[in-house]
Tab-separated table of C-alpha atoms in Angstrom:
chain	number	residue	atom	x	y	z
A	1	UNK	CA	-25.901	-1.500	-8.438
A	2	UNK	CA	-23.029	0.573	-7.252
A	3	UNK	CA	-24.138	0.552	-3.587
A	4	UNK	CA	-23.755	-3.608	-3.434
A	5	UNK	CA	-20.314	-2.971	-4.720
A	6	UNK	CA	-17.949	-4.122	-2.288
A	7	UNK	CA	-15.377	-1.333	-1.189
A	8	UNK	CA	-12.004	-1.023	-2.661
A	9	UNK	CA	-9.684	-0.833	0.145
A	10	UNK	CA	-6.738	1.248	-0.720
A	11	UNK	CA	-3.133	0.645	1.596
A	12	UNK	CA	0.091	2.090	0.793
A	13	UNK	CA	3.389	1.875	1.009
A	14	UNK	CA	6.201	2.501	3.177
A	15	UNK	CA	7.214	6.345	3.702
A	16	UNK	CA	3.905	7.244	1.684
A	17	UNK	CA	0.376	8.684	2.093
A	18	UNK	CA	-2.917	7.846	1.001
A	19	UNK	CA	-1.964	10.608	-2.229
A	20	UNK	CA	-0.589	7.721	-3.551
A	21	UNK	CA	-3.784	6.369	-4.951
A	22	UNK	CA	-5.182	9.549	-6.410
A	23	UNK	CA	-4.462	9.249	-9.851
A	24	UNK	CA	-5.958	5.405	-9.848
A	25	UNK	CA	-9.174	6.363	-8.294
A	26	UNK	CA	-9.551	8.686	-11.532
A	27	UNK	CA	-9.436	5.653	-13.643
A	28	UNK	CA	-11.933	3.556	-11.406
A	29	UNK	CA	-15.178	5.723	-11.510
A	30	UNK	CA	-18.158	3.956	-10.265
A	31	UNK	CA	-16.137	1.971	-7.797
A	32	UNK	CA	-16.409	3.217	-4.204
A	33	UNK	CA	-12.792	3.420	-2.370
A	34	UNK	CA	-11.133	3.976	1.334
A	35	UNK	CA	-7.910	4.759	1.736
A	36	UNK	CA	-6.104	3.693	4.793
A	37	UNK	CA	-2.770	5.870	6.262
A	38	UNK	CA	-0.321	3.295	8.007
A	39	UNK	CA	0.901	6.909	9.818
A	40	UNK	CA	4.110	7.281	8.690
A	41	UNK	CA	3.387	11.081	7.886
A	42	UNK	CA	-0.056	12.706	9.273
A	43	UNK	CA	-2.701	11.077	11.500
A	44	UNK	CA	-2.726	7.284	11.430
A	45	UNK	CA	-6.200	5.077	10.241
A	46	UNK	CA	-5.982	1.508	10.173
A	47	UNK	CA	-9.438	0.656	11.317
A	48	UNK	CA	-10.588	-2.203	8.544
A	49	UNK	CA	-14.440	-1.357	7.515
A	50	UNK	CA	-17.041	-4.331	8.259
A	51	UNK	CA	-18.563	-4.807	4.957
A	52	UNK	CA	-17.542	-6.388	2.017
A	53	UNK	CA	-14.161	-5.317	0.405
A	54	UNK	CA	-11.513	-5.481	-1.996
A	55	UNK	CA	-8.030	-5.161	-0.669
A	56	UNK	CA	-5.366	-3.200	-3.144
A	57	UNK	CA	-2.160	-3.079	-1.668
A	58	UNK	CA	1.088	-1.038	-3.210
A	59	UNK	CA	4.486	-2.574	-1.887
A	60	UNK	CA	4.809	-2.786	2.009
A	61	UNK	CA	1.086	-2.306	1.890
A	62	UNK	CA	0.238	-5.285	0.233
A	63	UNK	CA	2.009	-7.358	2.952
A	64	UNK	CA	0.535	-5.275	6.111
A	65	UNK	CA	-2.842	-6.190	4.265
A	66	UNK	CA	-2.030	-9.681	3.626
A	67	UNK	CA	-0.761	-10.221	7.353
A	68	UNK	CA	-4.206	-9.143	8.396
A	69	UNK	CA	-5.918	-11.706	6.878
A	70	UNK	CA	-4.507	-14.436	9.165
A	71	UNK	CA	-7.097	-12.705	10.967
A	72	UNK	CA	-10.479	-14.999	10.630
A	73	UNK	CA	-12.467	-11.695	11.758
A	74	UNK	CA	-10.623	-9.944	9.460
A	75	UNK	CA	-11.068	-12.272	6.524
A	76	UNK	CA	-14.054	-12.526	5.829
A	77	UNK	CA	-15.288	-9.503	4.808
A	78	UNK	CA	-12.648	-9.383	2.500
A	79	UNK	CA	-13.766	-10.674	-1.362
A	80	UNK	CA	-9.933	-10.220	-3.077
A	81	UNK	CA	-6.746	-8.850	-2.929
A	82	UNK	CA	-4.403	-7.028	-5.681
A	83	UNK	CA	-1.041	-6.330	-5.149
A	84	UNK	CA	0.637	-3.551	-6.690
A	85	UNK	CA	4.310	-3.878	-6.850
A	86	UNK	CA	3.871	-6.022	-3.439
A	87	UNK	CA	5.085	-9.327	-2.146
A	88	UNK	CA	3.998	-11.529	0.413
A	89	UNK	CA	7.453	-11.745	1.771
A	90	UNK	CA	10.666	-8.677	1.589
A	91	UNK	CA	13.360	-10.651	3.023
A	92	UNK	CA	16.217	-12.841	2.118
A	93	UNK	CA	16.305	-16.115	3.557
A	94	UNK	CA	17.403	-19.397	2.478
A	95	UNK	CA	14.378	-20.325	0.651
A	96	UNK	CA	13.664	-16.721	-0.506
A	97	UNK	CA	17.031	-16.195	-2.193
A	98	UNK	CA	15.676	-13.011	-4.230
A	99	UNK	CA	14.139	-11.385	-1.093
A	100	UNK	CA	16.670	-8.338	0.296
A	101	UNK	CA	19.266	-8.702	3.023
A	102	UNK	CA	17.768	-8.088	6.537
A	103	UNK	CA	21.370	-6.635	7.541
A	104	UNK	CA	20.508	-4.054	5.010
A	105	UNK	CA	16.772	-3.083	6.516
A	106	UNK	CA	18.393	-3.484	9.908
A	107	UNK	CA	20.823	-0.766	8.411
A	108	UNK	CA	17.824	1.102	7.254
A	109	UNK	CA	16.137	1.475	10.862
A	110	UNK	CA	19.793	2.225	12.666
A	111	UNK	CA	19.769	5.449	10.267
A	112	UNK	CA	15.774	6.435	10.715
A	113	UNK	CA	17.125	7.122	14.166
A	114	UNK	CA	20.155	9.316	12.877
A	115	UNK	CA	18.579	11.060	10.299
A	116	UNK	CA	15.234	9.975	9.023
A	117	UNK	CA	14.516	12.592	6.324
A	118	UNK	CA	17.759	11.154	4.314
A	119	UNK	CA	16.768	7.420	4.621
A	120	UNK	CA	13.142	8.807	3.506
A	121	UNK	CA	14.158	10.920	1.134
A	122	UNK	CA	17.232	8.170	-0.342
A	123	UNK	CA	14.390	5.787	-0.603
A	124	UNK	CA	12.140	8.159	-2.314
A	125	UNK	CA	14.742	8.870	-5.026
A	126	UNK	CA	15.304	5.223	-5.677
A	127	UNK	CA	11.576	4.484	-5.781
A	128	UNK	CA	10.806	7.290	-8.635
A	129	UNK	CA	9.350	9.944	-6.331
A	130	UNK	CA	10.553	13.448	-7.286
A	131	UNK	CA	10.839	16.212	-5.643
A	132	UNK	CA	12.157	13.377	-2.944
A	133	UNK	CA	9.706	13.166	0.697
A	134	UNK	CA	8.652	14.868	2.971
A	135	UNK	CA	6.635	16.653	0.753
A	136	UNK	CA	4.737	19.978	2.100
A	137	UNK	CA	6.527	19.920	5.475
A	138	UNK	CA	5.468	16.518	6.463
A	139	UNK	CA	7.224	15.835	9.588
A	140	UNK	CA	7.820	11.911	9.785
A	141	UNK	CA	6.463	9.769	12.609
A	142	UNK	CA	9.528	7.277	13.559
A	143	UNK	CA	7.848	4.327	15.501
A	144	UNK	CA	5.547	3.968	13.059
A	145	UNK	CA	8.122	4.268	9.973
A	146	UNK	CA	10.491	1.279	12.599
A	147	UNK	CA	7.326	-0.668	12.586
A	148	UNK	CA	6.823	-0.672	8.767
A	149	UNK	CA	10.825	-1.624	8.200
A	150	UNK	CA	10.260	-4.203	10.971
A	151	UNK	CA	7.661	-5.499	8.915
A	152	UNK	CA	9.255	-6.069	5.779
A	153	UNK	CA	12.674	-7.459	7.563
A	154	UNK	CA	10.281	-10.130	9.790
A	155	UNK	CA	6.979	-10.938	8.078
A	156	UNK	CA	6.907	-13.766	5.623
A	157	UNK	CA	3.165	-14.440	5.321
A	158	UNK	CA	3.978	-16.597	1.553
A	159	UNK	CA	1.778	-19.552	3.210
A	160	UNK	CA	-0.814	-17.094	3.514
A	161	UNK	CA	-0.816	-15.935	0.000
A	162	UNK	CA	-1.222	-19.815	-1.407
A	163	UNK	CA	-4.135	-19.852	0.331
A	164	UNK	CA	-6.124	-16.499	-1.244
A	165	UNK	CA	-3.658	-17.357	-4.537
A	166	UNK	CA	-7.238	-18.030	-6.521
A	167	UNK	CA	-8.710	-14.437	-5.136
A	168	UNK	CA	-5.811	-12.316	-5.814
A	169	UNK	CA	-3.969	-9.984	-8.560
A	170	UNK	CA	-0.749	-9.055	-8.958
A	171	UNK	CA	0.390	-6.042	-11.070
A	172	UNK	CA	4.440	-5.787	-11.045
A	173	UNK	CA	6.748	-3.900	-13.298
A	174	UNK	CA	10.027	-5.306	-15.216
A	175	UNK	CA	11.882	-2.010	-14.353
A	176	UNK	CA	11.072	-1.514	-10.488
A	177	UNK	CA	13.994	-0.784	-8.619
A	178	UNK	CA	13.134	-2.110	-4.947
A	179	UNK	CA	11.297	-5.352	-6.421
A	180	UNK	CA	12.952	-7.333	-8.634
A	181	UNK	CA	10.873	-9.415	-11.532
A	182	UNK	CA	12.857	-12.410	-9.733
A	183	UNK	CA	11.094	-11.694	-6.615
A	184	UNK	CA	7.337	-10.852	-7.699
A	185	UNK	CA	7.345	-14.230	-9.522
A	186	UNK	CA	9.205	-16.014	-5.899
A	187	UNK	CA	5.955	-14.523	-4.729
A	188	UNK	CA	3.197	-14.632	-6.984
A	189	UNK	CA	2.465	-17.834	-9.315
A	190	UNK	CA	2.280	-16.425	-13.394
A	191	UNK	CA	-1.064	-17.114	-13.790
A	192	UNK	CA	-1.603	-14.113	-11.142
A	193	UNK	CA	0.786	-11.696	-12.420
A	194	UNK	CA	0.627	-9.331	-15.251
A	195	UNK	CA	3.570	-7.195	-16.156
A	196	UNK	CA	4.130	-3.601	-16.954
A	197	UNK	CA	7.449	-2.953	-18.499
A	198	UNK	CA	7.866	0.215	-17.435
A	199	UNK	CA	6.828	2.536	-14.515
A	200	UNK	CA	8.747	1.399	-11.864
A	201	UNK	CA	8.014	1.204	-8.278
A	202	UNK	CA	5.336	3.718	-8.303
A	203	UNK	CA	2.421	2.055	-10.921
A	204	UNK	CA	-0.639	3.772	-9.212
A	205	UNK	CA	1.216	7.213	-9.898
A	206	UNK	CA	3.377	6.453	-13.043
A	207	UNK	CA	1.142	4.050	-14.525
A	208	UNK	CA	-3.010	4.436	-13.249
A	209	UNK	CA	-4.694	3.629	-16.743
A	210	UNK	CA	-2.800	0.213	-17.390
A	211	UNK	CA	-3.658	-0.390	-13.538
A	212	UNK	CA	-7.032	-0.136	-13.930
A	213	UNK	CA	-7.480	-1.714	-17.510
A	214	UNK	CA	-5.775	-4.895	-15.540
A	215	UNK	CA	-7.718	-4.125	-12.430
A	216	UNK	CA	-11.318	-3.757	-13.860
A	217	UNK	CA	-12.019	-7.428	-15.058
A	218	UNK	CA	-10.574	-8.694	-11.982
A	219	UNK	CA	-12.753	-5.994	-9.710
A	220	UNK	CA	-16.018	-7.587	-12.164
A	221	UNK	CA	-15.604	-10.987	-11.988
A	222	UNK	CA	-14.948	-10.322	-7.631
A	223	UNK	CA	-18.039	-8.597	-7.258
A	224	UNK	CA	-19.811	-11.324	-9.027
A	225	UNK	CA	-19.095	-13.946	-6.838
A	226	UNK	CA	-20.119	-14.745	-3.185
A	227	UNK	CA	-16.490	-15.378	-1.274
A	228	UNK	CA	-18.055	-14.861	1.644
């Protein structure tokens, strides 16, 4: 019955809302959903419900979800985690050769300060979002916007993901600009992922109804089984 679902938890990605997942909850009726707001524009909501849930994370998302789960209290309510154009790590290092430059987020977080609607608005362009953010006269909220670049120039929770690699999904597409097919595969073993080749960086706006054909068998076969 729909009421012993467990919840789909939704967390996007950097300089985004919760509007982000609108067009995928369309395509997911009968599945209840809860949309978290990491605060980068409007009031921030990161409180994690206790009851049984499916994490979907979109980009920087998908690691501030993951990163949680180190998190024993945390963990197990949770019964699976999708990734949507996510990664469990962002940086370059010497072992993560396809990861980006931190000199290059570090570059990104010296001009928030500066000007923050260009860097949002740059990054929106390059990401597929058009007109570019701040939508609607969304002012931005810097710490929190520094805390989600801090993330992805720090984190590397990939130790993490081998561990919940047998609970999780990864959606990715061949043609998104900020992560390359070189480092969704660095990320995610193939048995995981499942490719879109088009719609870009944006697949729960650009691309809902392949998201949730790929998401629903996953979402069954989760709420069939006690992970608990």
């Amino acid at each position: 019955m729909e009421e012993k679902r467990p919840l789909l938890l939704l967390v996007h990605g950097w300089a985004l809302g919760p509007g982000l997942w609108r067009p995928l909850r369309h395509h997911l009726p009968g599945w209840r959903t809860h949309s978290l707001n990491l605060g980068f524009f409007g009031e921030l909501d990161t409180t994690l419900p206790q009851e049984p849930w499916i994490g979907l994370g979109h980009s920087l998302g998908y690691l501030w979800l993951l990163s949680r789960l180190a998190d024993p209290a945390i963990a197990r309510y949770s019964q699976g985690l999708v990734s949507i154009g996510g990664f469990s790590c962002f940086h370059r290092q010497q072992d993560f050769p396809h990861g980006v430059p931190p000199r290059l987020l570090e570059r990104m977080r010296t001009r928030l300060q500066e000007d923050p609607l260009q860097v949002i608005s740059d990054f929106a362009a390059r990401s597929g979002v058009h007109p570019p953010l701040p939508a609607a006269g969304l002012q931005p909220h810097l710490q929190h916007l520094d805390q989600g670049l801090a993330l992805l120039q720090e984190h590397d929770a990939r130790s993490l993901q081998k561990d919940w690699a047998t609970r999780c999904l990864a959606l990715a597409s061949r043609d998104d600009p900020i992560v390359s097919p070189d480092m969704s595969r660095e990320c995610f073993p193939d048995t995981i992922l499942r490719w879109s080749d088009t719609g870009g960086h944006l697949l729960p706006l650009t691309r809902p109804a392949w998201c949730a054909g790929m998401l629903t068998p996953f979402l069954t076969a989760r709420e069939e089984r006690d992970v608990r």
